[in-house]
Amino acid sequence: MMSVFCIAIAHISSFFSYLCIMKRKGLWLLLLAACIGMNAQGREMTDEDGYAGKPLPAPCQVAWQQMETYAFVHFGLNTFTDQEWGYGDVSPERFNPARLDCEQWVRTFVAAGMKGVIITAKHHDGFCLWPSKYTDYSIARSPYKNGKGDILRELSDACHKYGLRFGVYLSPWDRHQSSYGAAEYLTYYRHQLEELLTQYGDIFEMWFDGANGGDGWYGGAKEKRKIDRRTYYDFPTLFALVKKHQPEAIIFSDGGPGCRWVGNEKGFAHETNWAFLRGKEVYPGYPKFQELPSGHEDGDQWTAAECDVSIRPGWFYHEKEDSQVKTPEELEDIYYKSVGRNATMLLNFPVNRDGLVSKTDSANAVRFHQKIERTFAHNLLAKAKASIKKTDSRHVITYSARHAFTFSRIILQEDITQGQRVRSFHVEYWNGGKWMPIPCGEETTTIGYKRILRLRATTAKKLRIVIDNSYGAPQICFVGAY
């Protein structure tokens, strides 16, 4: 079993919740909080603690980040027209998957280690994968199951059967609806949102896209329509609807508030990655998206990053991309740059025209997961003796083993129920005569929920993590070497 190292516990009830989670994973906790003092003041940190005024996550945000990897599904009329962004003028009769099997999707995701799936219920073209009573531009007007189908129902049922969490994407932009850009569209959109929030059980994440406004069919008008991305949709009202019907759901947008877009569609966060945002500043369609891979160290809102990326070049299925599926090795690299950098990994699967996850996509995703499982199967520090020492402003965590061990990966985790505190750290090994730094090949600044370092292979009997700078006492809850 892996050993877990806790430096400090600032909130007892939060810690015991965390302890229960860790015990369910089969982990042992080694509590050395007394070495640096224990703060029992709860979630309202004192000035002496050094974390006063910094954000803390809600329990649902902690549970969301512990999912680590989950699936995205892009499927709709675009699948059958070979498009990425439909114009909104394609007949629903084009939608007719011959072998659609949502359980096949979910079995693939489970085998690939995914903990949930988010479905594009409505993309920018406005076509709905459920029989919305507010439009005729939906699956109800398609040949699929003679107009009696409901893919959201099929997928939510499959998720329930196989133990996956269910999430929904509902594009604010609608290139089909004639009312888009006017006040009437807002009523239409809210009605659709309420359908999704109330008819399909628990939703773990509600996805609001930042692509909004532009050219479209718009009921035959065939024109460009501009909207104020910041004010038109009245996002506070939409967010309130989500919380009313799905209080535990994580709300995704450029600015959250539940989680944020990472600022690119390549699946990576920056090496320095704060779970903080300046909440009143960032909104869906935020133009300074280059800031999002790192977050805002001076942010006042806990909004960790989600790294979205497709297993193929496109988000929807295109036959010409059958030979361009990301390899297990490429997916592994994305994992290290997302989950390994204090973010989550949202991997998109473009379901094909038969209504299935393609074989290569499935096989590569499963092999990627198996590679990760093998790499982190055995923590070399599990039986090592752990100690902690505070010198000046630094905290040093030392592991001493009876026999030399060779490692090339290190996992570090903060107890994020107590915030994100570490600003910089470094790693050293004992060469028999002195402590030597280990080049990590990237910035060793933030840690957050999880930081994974890929190192040159190093052999040693002693390893230590030096926290050089942090907001208050660091809250390291896990260290592993592999």
Coordinates of C-alpha atoms in Angstrom, one line a residue:
M1 CA 0.0 0.0 0.0
M2 CA 1.0 3.6 -0.6
S3 CA 1.9 5.8 2.4
V4 CA 0.3 9.3 2.7
F5 CA 2.1 12.1 4.4
C6 CA 0.1 14.9 6.0
I7 CA 2.0 18.0 7.1
A8 CA -0.8 19.9 8.7
I9 CA -4.5 19.7 9.2
A10 CA -6.3 23.0 9.6
H11 CA -9.9 21.8 9.8
I12 CA -10.6 18.6 11.7
S13 CA -14.0 17.7 10.1
S14 CA -12.6 18.3 6.6
F15 CA -9.7 16.1 7.4
F16 CA -11.8 13.2 8.6
S17 CA -13.8 13.4 5.4
Y18 CA -10.6 13.3 3.5
L19 CA -9.4 10.4 5.6
C20 CA -12.5 8.4 4.7
I21 CA -11.8 9.0 1.0
M22 CA -8.2 8.0 1.3
K23 CA -9.1 4.9 3.2
R24 CA -11.5 3.8 0.6
K25 CA -8.6 4.0 -1.9
G26 CA -6.6 1.6 0.4
L27 CA -4.1 4.2 1.5
W28 CA -2.4 4.5 4.9
L29 CA -2.1 7.9 6.5
L30 CA 0.9 8.9 8.5
L31 CA 0.1 12.0 10.5
L32 CA 3.0 14.2 11.4
A33 CA 1.1 17.4 11.8
A34 CA 2.3 17.9 15.4
C35 CA 5.8 18.5 14.0
I36 CA 4.8 21.9 12.8
G37 CA 1.7 22.6 14.8
M38 CA -2.0 22.0 14.1
N39 CA -4.5 24.8 13.3
A40 CA -7.9 24.0 14.7
Q41 CA -9.5 27.2 13.6
G42 CA -11.5 25.7 10.8
R43 CA -11.9 27.1 7.3
E44 CA -11.6 30.7 8.5
M45 CA -7.8 30.9 8.5
T46 CA -6.1 33.3 10.8
D47 CA -3.6 35.9 9.7
E48 CA -1.0 33.9 11.6
D49 CA -1.7 30.9 9.4
G50 CA -0.7 32.9 6.3
Y51 CA -3.6 31.8 4.2
A52 CA -6.2 34.4 5.3
G53 CA -8.2 35.7 2.4
K54 CA -7.2 32.9 -0.1
P55 CA -10.0 30.8 -1.7
L56 CA -11.0 27.3 -0.5
P57 CA -12.9 24.8 -2.6
A58 CA -16.4 23.6 -2.0
P59 CA -16.7 19.8 -1.2
C60 CA -18.2 19.2 -4.7
Q61 CA -15.1 20.8 -6.3
V62 CA -12.8 18.6 -4.3
A63 CA -14.8 15.5 -5.4
W64 CA -14.8 16.7 -9.0
Q65 CA -11.0 17.1 -9.1
Q66 CA -10.6 13.6 -7.6
M67 CA -12.2 12.2 -10.7
E68 CA -9.1 13.3 -12.6
T69 CA -10.1 11.9 -16.1
Y70 CA -13.5 11.8 -17.8
A71 CA -14.9 11.6 -21.3
F72 CA -16.4 14.1 -23.7
V73 CA -18.7 13.0 -26.5
H74 CA -19.3 15.1 -29.6
F75 CA -22.2 13.6 -31.6
G76 CA -25.0 15.1 -33.7
L77 CA -25.8 16.3 -37.2
N78 CA -22.2 17.3 -37.7
T79 CA -21.3 13.6 -37.5
F80 CA -23.3 12.9 -40.7
T81 CA -22.4 16.1 -42.6
D82 CA -18.6 15.9 -42.0
Q83 CA -18.6 19.3 -40.3
E84 CA -17.2 20.7 -37.0
W85 CA -19.6 23.7 -36.7
G86 CA -22.9 23.2 -38.3
Y87 CA -24.6 26.2 -39.8
G88 CA -28.0 25.3 -38.4
D89 CA -29.8 24.5 -41.8
V90 CA -29.3 20.8 -42.1
S91 CA -32.5 18.6 -41.9
P92 CA -32.9 16.4 -38.8
E93 CA -33.5 13.6 -41.3
R94 CA -29.8 13.3 -41.8
F95 CA -29.4 12.0 -38.3
N96 CA -29.7 8.2 -38.4
P97 CA -27.1 6.1 -36.6
A98 CA -27.6 2.5 -37.5
R99 CA -26.0 0.8 -34.5
L100 CA -26.0 3.4 -31.7
D101 CA -25.1 1.8 -28.4
C102 CA -24.5 4.1 -25.4
E103 CA -23.5 1.2 -23.3
Q104 CA -20.6 0.5 -25.7
W105 CA -19.5 4.1 -25.2
V106 CA -19.6 3.8 -21.4
R107 CA -17.9 0.4 -21.3
T108 CA -15.1 2.0 -23.3
F109 CA -14.8 4.9 -20.9
V110 CA -14.8 2.6 -17.8
A111 CA -12.1 0.4 -19.3
A112 CA -10.1 3.6 -20.0
G113 CA -10.3 4.6 -16.4
M114 CA -12.7 7.5 -17.0
K115 CA -15.0 8.5 -14.1
G116 CA -17.7 10.3 -16.0
V117 CA -18.9 11.6 -19.4
I118 CA -20.2 14.9 -20.7
I119 CA -22.4 14.8 -23.8
T120 CA -23.0 17.6 -26.3
A121 CA -26.8 17.7 -25.9
K122 CA -26.9 20.7 -28.3
H123 CA -23.9 22.1 -30.2
H124 CA -23.8 25.4 -32.1
D125 CA -26.0 24.2 -34.9
G126 CA -28.9 24.0 -32.4
F127 CA -29.8 20.3 -33.1
C128 CA -30.9 18.6 -29.9
L129 CA -30.1 15.0 -29.0
W130 CA -33.2 14.8 -26.8
P131 CA -36.9 15.4 -27.7
S132 CA -37.1 19.0 -26.4
K133 CA -40.7 20.2 -26.3
Y134 CA -39.5 23.8 -27.2
T135 CA -38.2 23.1 -30.7
D136 CA -38.8 20.8 -33.7
Y137 CA -35.1 20.8 -34.5
S138 CA -34.3 17.7 -32.5
I139 CA -34.0 13.9 -32.6
A140 CA -37.8 13.7 -32.5
R141 CA -37.8 14.8 -36.2
S142 CA -35.1 12.3 -37.2
P143 CA -35.4 8.7 -38.5
Y144 CA -33.6 7.4 -35.4
K145 CA -36.1 5.1 -33.6
N146 CA -38.8 6.6 -35.7
G147 CA -38.5 9.9 -33.8
K148 CA -38.9 8.2 -30.4
G149 CA -35.3 8.2 -29.4
D150 CA -33.6 10.1 -26.6
I151 CA -29.8 9.8 -26.6
L152 CA -29.5 11.7 -23.3
R153 CA -31.8 9.1 -21.7
E154 CA -29.9 6.2 -23.2
L155 CA -26.6 7.6 -22.0
S156 CA -27.7 8.6 -18.5
D157 CA -29.2 5.1 -18.1
A158 CA -25.9 3.5 -19.2
C159 CA -23.9 5.7 -16.8
H160 CA -26.1 4.6 -14.0
K161 CA -25.7 1.0 -14.9
Y162 CA -21.9 1.1 -15.1
G163 CA -21.2 3.6 -12.3
L164 CA -20.1 6.6 -14.4
R165 CA -21.1 10.2 -13.6
F166 CA -23.2 12.1 -16.2
G167 CA -22.6 15.6 -17.5
V168 CA -24.2 17.8 -20.1
Y169 CA -23.0 20.4 -22.7
L170 CA -25.6 22.9 -23.9
S171 CA -24.3 25.5 -26.3
P172 CA -25.5 29.0 -25.6
W173 CA -25.0 29.9 -29.2
D174 CA -27.7 28.5 -31.5
R175 CA -27.2 29.1 -35.3
H176 CA -30.7 27.6 -36.0
Q177 CA -33.0 29.6 -33.9
S178 CA -34.6 32.7 -35.4
S179 CA -34.8 34.4 -32.0
Y180 CA -31.1 34.1 -31.3
G181 CA -29.8 37.6 -30.3
A182 CA -33.1 38.7 -29.0
A183 CA -34.7 38.5 -25.5
E184 CA -37.0 35.7 -26.6
Y185 CA -34.1 33.3 -27.1
L186 CA -33.1 33.6 -23.4
T187 CA -36.4 32.2 -22.4
Y188 CA -36.0 29.4 -24.9
Y189 CA -32.5 28.6 -23.7
R190 CA -33.6 28.6 -20.0
H191 CA -36.4 26.2 -20.8
Q192 CA -34.0 23.8 -22.5
L193 CA -31.6 24.1 -19.7
E194 CA -34.3 23.2 -17.2
E195 CA -35.3 20.2 -19.3
L196 CA -31.7 18.8 -19.0
L197 CA -31.4 19.6 -15.3
T198 CA -34.6 18.0 -14.3
Q199 CA -35.2 14.9 -16.5
Y200 CA -31.9 12.9 -16.5
G201 CA -30.9 12.4 -12.9
D202 CA -27.8 13.7 -11.2
I203 CA -25.5 15.9 -13.3
F204 CA -21.9 16.3 -12.2
E205 CA -20.9 19.0 -14.6
M206 CA -22.8 21.6 -16.7
W207 CA -20.7 22.9 -19.6
F208 CA -21.2 26.4 -21.1
D209 CA -19.1 27.0 -24.2
G210 CA -17.4 30.3 -24.8
A211 CA -17.9 30.3 -28.6
N212 CA -20.8 32.7 -29.0
G213 CA -22.3 34.8 -31.8
G214 CA -21.5 35.0 -35.5
D215 CA -22.9 33.8 -38.8
G216 CA -25.8 31.3 -38.9
W217 CA -29.0 30.2 -40.5
Y218 CA -31.2 31.8 -37.8
G219 CA -34.5 30.6 -39.2
G220 CA -33.6 31.4 -42.8
A221 CA -32.2 34.9 -42.1
K222 CA -28.6 33.7 -43.0
E223 CA -26.8 36.5 -41.4
K224 CA -24.2 37.4 -38.8
R225 CA -25.5 38.3 -35.3
K226 CA -23.3 39.8 -32.7
I227 CA -24.1 39.6 -29.0
D228 CA -22.4 41.0 -25.9
R229 CA -20.9 37.7 -24.5
R230 CA -20.6 39.1 -21.1
T231 CA -24.2 40.3 -20.6
Y232 CA -26.5 38.8 -23.2
Y233 CA -27.1 35.4 -21.7
D234 CA -27.5 36.7 -18.1
F235 CA -25.2 34.0 -16.8
P236 CA -25.9 34.6 -13.2
T237 CA -29.5 33.5 -13.8
L238 CA -28.4 30.4 -15.7
F239 CA -25.9 29.5 -13.0
A240 CA -28.7 30.0 -10.4
L241 CA -30.9 27.6 -12.4
V242 CA -28.2 25.0 -12.3
K243 CA -27.7 25.3 -8.6
K244 CA -31.5 25.2 -8.0
H245 CA -31.9 21.9 -9.7
Q246 CA -28.4 20.4 -9.4
P247 CA -26.8 21.9 -6.4
E248 CA -23.7 19.6 -6.5
A249 CA -23.1 20.2 -10.2
I250 CA -19.8 21.8 -11.3
I251 CA -20.4 24.8 -13.6
F252 CA -17.8 25.0 -16.4
S253 CA -17.1 28.2 -18.4
D254 CA -14.0 30.3 -19.0
G255 CA -14.6 31.8 -15.5
G256 CA -16.3 28.9 -13.8
P257 CA -17.5 29.4 -11.2
G258 CA -17.1 25.6 -10.7
C259 CA -14.2 25.0 -13.0
R260 CA -12.5 26.9 -15.8
W261 CA -11.4 26.3 -19.4
V262 CA -7.6 25.8 -19.5
G263 CA -7.3 28.3 -22.3
N264 CA -6.4 25.8 -25.1
E265 CA -7.8 22.7 -26.7
K266 CA -4.5 20.8 -26.6
G267 CA -5.1 19.3 -23.1
F268 CA -2.3 21.0 -21.1
A269 CA -2.1 23.4 -18.2
H270 CA 1.0 25.4 -17.4
E271 CA 3.6 24.1 -15.0
T272 CA 2.6 26.9 -12.6
N273 CA -1.1 26.4 -12.2
W274 CA -3.2 28.0 -9.5
A275 CA -6.8 26.9 -8.8
F276 CA -7.6 30.6 -8.3
L277 CA -9.3 33.1 -10.6
R278 CA -10.2 36.8 -10.2
G279 CA -13.9 35.8 -10.3
K280 CA -15.5 39.1 -11.2
E281 CA -13.1 39.6 -14.1
V282 CA -13.4 36.3 -16.1
Y283 CA -16.5 35.4 -18.0
P284 CA -17.5 33.0 -20.9
G285 CA -15.7 34.2 -24.0
Y286 CA -13.0 35.9 -21.9
P287 CA -10.6 37.5 -24.4
K288 CA -7.4 37.1 -22.2
F289 CA -7.6 33.3 -22.4
Q290 CA -3.8 33.1 -22.4
E291 CA -4.0 33.7 -18.6
L292 CA -6.2 30.6 -18.0
P293 CA -3.5 27.9 -18.2
S294 CA -1.9 29.3 -15.1
G295 CA -4.9 30.9 -13.3
H296 CA -4.4 34.0 -11.1
E297 CA -2.3 33.7 -8.0
D298 CA -4.1 36.7 -6.6
G299 CA -7.5 35.3 -7.5
D300 CA -10.4 35.4 -5.1
Q301 CA -12.4 32.4 -6.4
W302 CA -11.5 28.7 -6.4
T303 CA -11.9 27.6 -10.0
A304 CA -9.5 24.8 -11.0
A305 CA -8.7 24.1 -14.6
E306 CA -10.2 21.5 -16.9
C307 CA -8.1 20.5 -19.9
D308 CA -10.3 19.6 -22.9
V309 CA -8.7 17.7 -25.8
S310 CA -9.9 15.4 -28.5
I311 CA -8.5 12.0 -29.2
R312 CA -8.6 13.0 -32.9
P313 CA -7.8 16.3 -34.6
G314 CA -11.5 17.2 -34.8
W315 CA -14.2 17.2 -32.2
F316 CA -16.8 15.5 -34.4
Y317 CA -16.2 12.3 -36.4
H318 CA -14.5 12.6 -39.8
E319 CA -13.5 9.4 -41.6
K320 CA -10.4 11.1 -43.0
E321 CA -9.1 11.2 -39.4
D322 CA -9.3 7.5 -38.8
S323 CA -5.5 7.3 -39.1
Q324 CA -4.9 10.3 -36.9
V325 CA -6.0 9.0 -33.5
K326 CA -3.7 10.0 -30.7
T327 CA -1.4 7.2 -29.5
P328 CA -1.3 5.8 -25.9
E329 CA 2.0 7.6 -25.6
E330 CA 0.5 11.0 -26.7
L331 CA -2.4 10.5 -24.3
E332 CA 0.0 9.7 -21.5
D333 CA 1.9 13.0 -22.2
I334 CA -1.4 14.9 -22.0
Y335 CA -2.2 13.2 -18.7
Y336 CA 1.1 14.4 -17.2
K337 CA 0.4 17.9 -18.5
S338 CA -3.2 18.1 -17.2
V339 CA -3.8 15.8 -14.2
G340 CA -0.1 16.1 -13.4
R341 CA -0.3 19.9 -13.3
N342 CA -3.2 20.4 -10.9
A343 CA -6.0 20.1 -13.5
T344 CA -8.4 17.5 -14.8
M345 CA -8.3 15.8 -18.2
L346 CA -11.5 15.9 -20.4
L347 CA -10.8 13.5 -23.3
N348 CA -13.2 13.8 -26.3
F349 CA -14.4 10.8 -28.3
P350 CA -16.0 11.7 -31.7
V351 CA -18.7 9.0 -31.9
N352 CA -18.9 7.7 -35.5
R353 CA -21.8 7.5 -37.9
D354 CA -22.8 4.0 -36.7
G355 CA -23.2 5.5 -33.2
L356 CA -20.2 3.8 -31.7
V357 CA -16.8 4.8 -30.3
S358 CA -14.4 3.6 -33.1
K359 CA -12.1 0.7 -32.4
T360 CA -8.8 2.5 -32.6
D361 CA -10.1 5.3 -30.3
S362 CA -11.2 2.8 -27.8
A363 CA -8.1 0.6 -27.9
N364 CA -5.7 3.6 -27.6
A365 CA -7.6 5.1 -24.7
V366 CA -7.6 1.8 -22.8
R367 CA -3.9 1.2 -23.5
F368 CA -3.1 4.7 -22.2
H369 CA -4.9 3.9 -19.0
Q370 CA -3.1 0.7 -18.6
K371 CA 0.2 2.5 -19.0
I372 CA -0.7 4.9 -16.2
E373 CA -1.8 2.0 -14.0
R374 CA 1.4 0.2 -14.5
T375 CA 3.6 3.2 -13.9
F376 CA 2.0 4.1 -10.6
A377 CA 1.2 0.6 -9.3
H378 CA 3.9 0.5 -6.6
N379 CA 5.0 3.4 -4.5
L380 CA 8.6 3.0 -3.7
L381 CA 8.2 5.2 -0.5
A382 CA 5.5 2.9 0.9
K383 CA 7.9 1.4 3.6
A384 CA 10.3 4.3 3.8
K385 CA 10.7 6.3 7.1
A386 CA 9.2 9.8 6.8
S387 CA 10.3 12.8 8.8
I388 CA 9.7 16.5 8.7
K389 CA 11.8 19.5 9.6
K390 CA 11.2 23.2 9.6
T391 CA 14.1 25.5 9.0
D392 CA 13.5 29.2 8.7
S393 CA 10.7 29.5 6.2
R394 CA 11.3 26.1 4.6
H395 CA 9.7 22.8 5.3
V396 CA 11.7 19.7 4.4
I397 CA 10.0 16.3 4.0
T398 CA 12.6 13.4 4.1
Y399 CA 12.1 9.8 3.2
S400 CA 14.7 7.2 4.2
A401 CA 14.6 3.6 2.9
R402 CA 16.5 0.5 4.1
H403 CA 17.6 -0.3 0.5
A404 CA 18.4 1.9 -2.5
F405 CA 15.6 2.4 -5.0
T406 CA 15.4 3.7 -8.5
F407 CA 12.7 6.2 -9.5
S408 CA 11.8 8.4 -12.4
R409 CA 8.4 9.7 -11.3
I410 CA 7.3 11.7 -8.2
I411 CA 3.7 12.5 -7.2
L412 CA 3.0 15.3 -4.8
Q413 CA -0.4 16.3 -3.5
E414 CA -1.7 19.1 -1.2
D415 CA -4.8 18.7 0.9
I416 CA -6.8 21.1 -1.1
T417 CA -9.6 21.2 1.5
Q418 CA -7.2 23.5 3.2
G419 CA -6.5 25.5 0.0
Q420 CA -3.6 25.7 -2.4
R421 CA -0.5 27.0 -0.6
V422 CA 2.8 25.9 -2.1
R423 CA 4.5 28.6 -4.3
S424 CA 7.8 26.8 -4.9
F425 CA 9.6 23.6 -4.0
H426 CA 12.4 21.4 -5.2
V427 CA 13.5 17.8 -5.0
E428 CA 16.8 16.4 -3.7
Y429 CA 18.4 12.9 -3.2
W430 CA 21.2 11.8 -1.0
N431 CA 24.2 10.6 -3.0
G432 CA 25.9 9.1 0.0
G433 CA 27.8 12.2 1.0
K434 CA 25.5 15.2 0.4
W435 CA 22.1 16.2 -0.8
M436 CA 21.9 16.8 -4.5
P437 CA 19.1 18.6 -6.5
I438 CA 17.3 16.6 -9.1
P439 CA 16.7 18.5 -12.3
C440 CA 13.0 18.3 -13.0
G441 CA 13.0 19.8 -16.5
E442 CA 10.1 22.2 -15.6
E443 CA 9.1 24.8 -13.1
T444 CA 8.7 23.4 -9.6
T445 CA 6.3 26.1 -8.3
T446 CA 2.7 25.1 -7.6
I447 CA 1.5 21.7 -6.5
G448 CA -2.3 21.8 -5.8
Y449 CA -4.4 18.7 -6.0
K450 CA -1.7 16.7 -7.8
R451 CA 1.7 17.4 -9.3
I452 CA 3.6 14.7 -11.2
L453 CA 7.2 15.1 -12.1
R454 CA 9.0 13.1 -14.8
L455 CA 12.7 12.8 -13.9
R456 CA 15.8 11.2 -15.1
A457 CA 16.1 7.8 -13.5
T458 CA 17.8 8.3 -10.1
T459 CA 19.0 5.7 -7.5
A460 CA 19.1 6.6 -3.8
K461 CA 18.2 5.5 -0.3
K462 CA 17.0 9.0 0.7
L463 CA 14.8 11.5 -1.0
R464 CA 13.5 14.8 0.2
I465 CA 11.0 17.4 -0.9
V466 CA 11.9 21.0 0.1
I467 CA 9.0 23.4 0.3
D468 CA 10.8 26.7 -0.3
N469 CA 7.8 29.1 -0.2
S470 CA 4.2 28.7 0.7
Y471 CA 1.2 30.6 2.0
G472 CA 1.2 29.5 5.6
A473 CA 2.0 26.0 6.6
P474 CA 2.1 23.7 3.6
Q475 CA -0.6 21.0 3.6
I476 CA 1.2 18.1 1.8
C477 CA -1.0 15.0 2.1
F478 CA 0.8 12.6 -0.3
V479 CA 4.2 11.9 -1.6
G480 CA 5.0 9.0 -3.9
A481 CA 8.0 7.8 -5.9
Y482 CA 7.8 5.4 -8.8

